[in-house]
Coordinates of C-alpha atoms in Angstrom, one line a residue:
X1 CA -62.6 87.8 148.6
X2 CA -60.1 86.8 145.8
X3 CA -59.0 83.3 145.4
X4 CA -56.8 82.2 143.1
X5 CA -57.4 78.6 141.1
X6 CA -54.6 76.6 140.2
X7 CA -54.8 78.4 136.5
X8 CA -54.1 81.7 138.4
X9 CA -51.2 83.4 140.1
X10 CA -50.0 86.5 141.9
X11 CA -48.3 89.2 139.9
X12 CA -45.1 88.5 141.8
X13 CA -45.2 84.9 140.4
X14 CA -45.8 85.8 136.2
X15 CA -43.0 88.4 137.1
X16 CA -40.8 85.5 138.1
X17 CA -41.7 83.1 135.2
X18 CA -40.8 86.5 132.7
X19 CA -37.5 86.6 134.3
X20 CA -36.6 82.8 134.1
X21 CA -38.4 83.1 130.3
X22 CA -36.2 86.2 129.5
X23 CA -32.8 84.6 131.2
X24 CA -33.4 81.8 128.5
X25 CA -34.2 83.6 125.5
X26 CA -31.0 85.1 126.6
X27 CA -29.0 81.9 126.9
X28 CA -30.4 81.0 123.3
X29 CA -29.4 84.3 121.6
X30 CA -25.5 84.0 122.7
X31 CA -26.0 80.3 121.4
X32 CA -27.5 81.4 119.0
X33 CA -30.2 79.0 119.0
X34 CA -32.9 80.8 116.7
X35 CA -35.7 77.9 117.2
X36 CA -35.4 78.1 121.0
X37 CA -35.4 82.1 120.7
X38 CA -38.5 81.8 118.9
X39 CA -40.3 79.4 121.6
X40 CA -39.0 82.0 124.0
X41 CA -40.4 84.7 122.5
X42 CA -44.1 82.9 122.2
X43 CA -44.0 82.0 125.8
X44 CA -43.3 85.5 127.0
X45 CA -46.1 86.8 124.6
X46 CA -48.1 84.1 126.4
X47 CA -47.1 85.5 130.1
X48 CA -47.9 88.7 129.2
X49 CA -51.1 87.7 128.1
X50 CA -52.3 85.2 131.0
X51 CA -50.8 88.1 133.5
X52 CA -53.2 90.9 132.4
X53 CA -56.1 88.1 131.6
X54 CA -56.0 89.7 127.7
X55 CA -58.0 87.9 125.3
X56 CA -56.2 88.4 121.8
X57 CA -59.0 87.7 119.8
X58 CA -61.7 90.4 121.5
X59 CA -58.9 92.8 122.5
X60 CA -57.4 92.9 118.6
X61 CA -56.0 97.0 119.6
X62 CA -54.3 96.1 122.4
X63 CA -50.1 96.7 121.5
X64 CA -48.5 93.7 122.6
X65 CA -45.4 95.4 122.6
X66 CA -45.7 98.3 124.5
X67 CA -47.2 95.6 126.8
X68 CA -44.4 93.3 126.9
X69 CA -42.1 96.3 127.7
X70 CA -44.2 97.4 130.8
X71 CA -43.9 93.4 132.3
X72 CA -40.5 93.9 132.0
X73 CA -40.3 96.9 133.7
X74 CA -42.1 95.3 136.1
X75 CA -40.7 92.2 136.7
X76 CA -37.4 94.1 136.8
X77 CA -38.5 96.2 139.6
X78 CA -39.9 93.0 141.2
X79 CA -37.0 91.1 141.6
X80 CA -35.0 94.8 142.9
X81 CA -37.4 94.4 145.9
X82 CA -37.0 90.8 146.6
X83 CA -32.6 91.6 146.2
X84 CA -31.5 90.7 149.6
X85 CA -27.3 92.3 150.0
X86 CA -25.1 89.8 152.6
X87 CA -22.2 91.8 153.6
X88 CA -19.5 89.1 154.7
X89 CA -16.8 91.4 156.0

């Protein structure tokens, strides 16, 4: 049986918090607000990290990067699957 603490979540919820995080990061590039950008940036890193329960200082070959890229693959296809269409005609 797998329960979650209050520290943990379902994938479907760090896929959520990366598309809020993303949406701002965003928001602060058109603004062009580097210092917010930056604190994005860290907290997406941080998602991504916390959503595949990576430690950074034992796992020192893992490639963030490709990593981040997979989340957001992920998270895109996420919120696809939650899309609900209203036709009002």
């Amino acid at each position: 049986m797998n329960i979650l603490t209050r520290d943990e979540g379902t994938g479907s919820e760090y896929a959520r918090i990366f598309r809020l995080l993303s949406a701002a990061k965003d928001e602060a590039q058109k603004l062009k607000l580097h210092n917010l950008m930056h604190l994005t940036n860290m907290a997406l890193l941080q998602v991504v990290i916390d959503w595949d329960g990576i430690d950074p200082e034992r796992e020192l070959d893992v490639n963030l990067e490709k990593l981040i890229g997979k989340k957001t693959q992920v998270a895109i296809k996420d919120a696809r699957e939650n899309l609900v269409l209203l036709d009002c005609h």
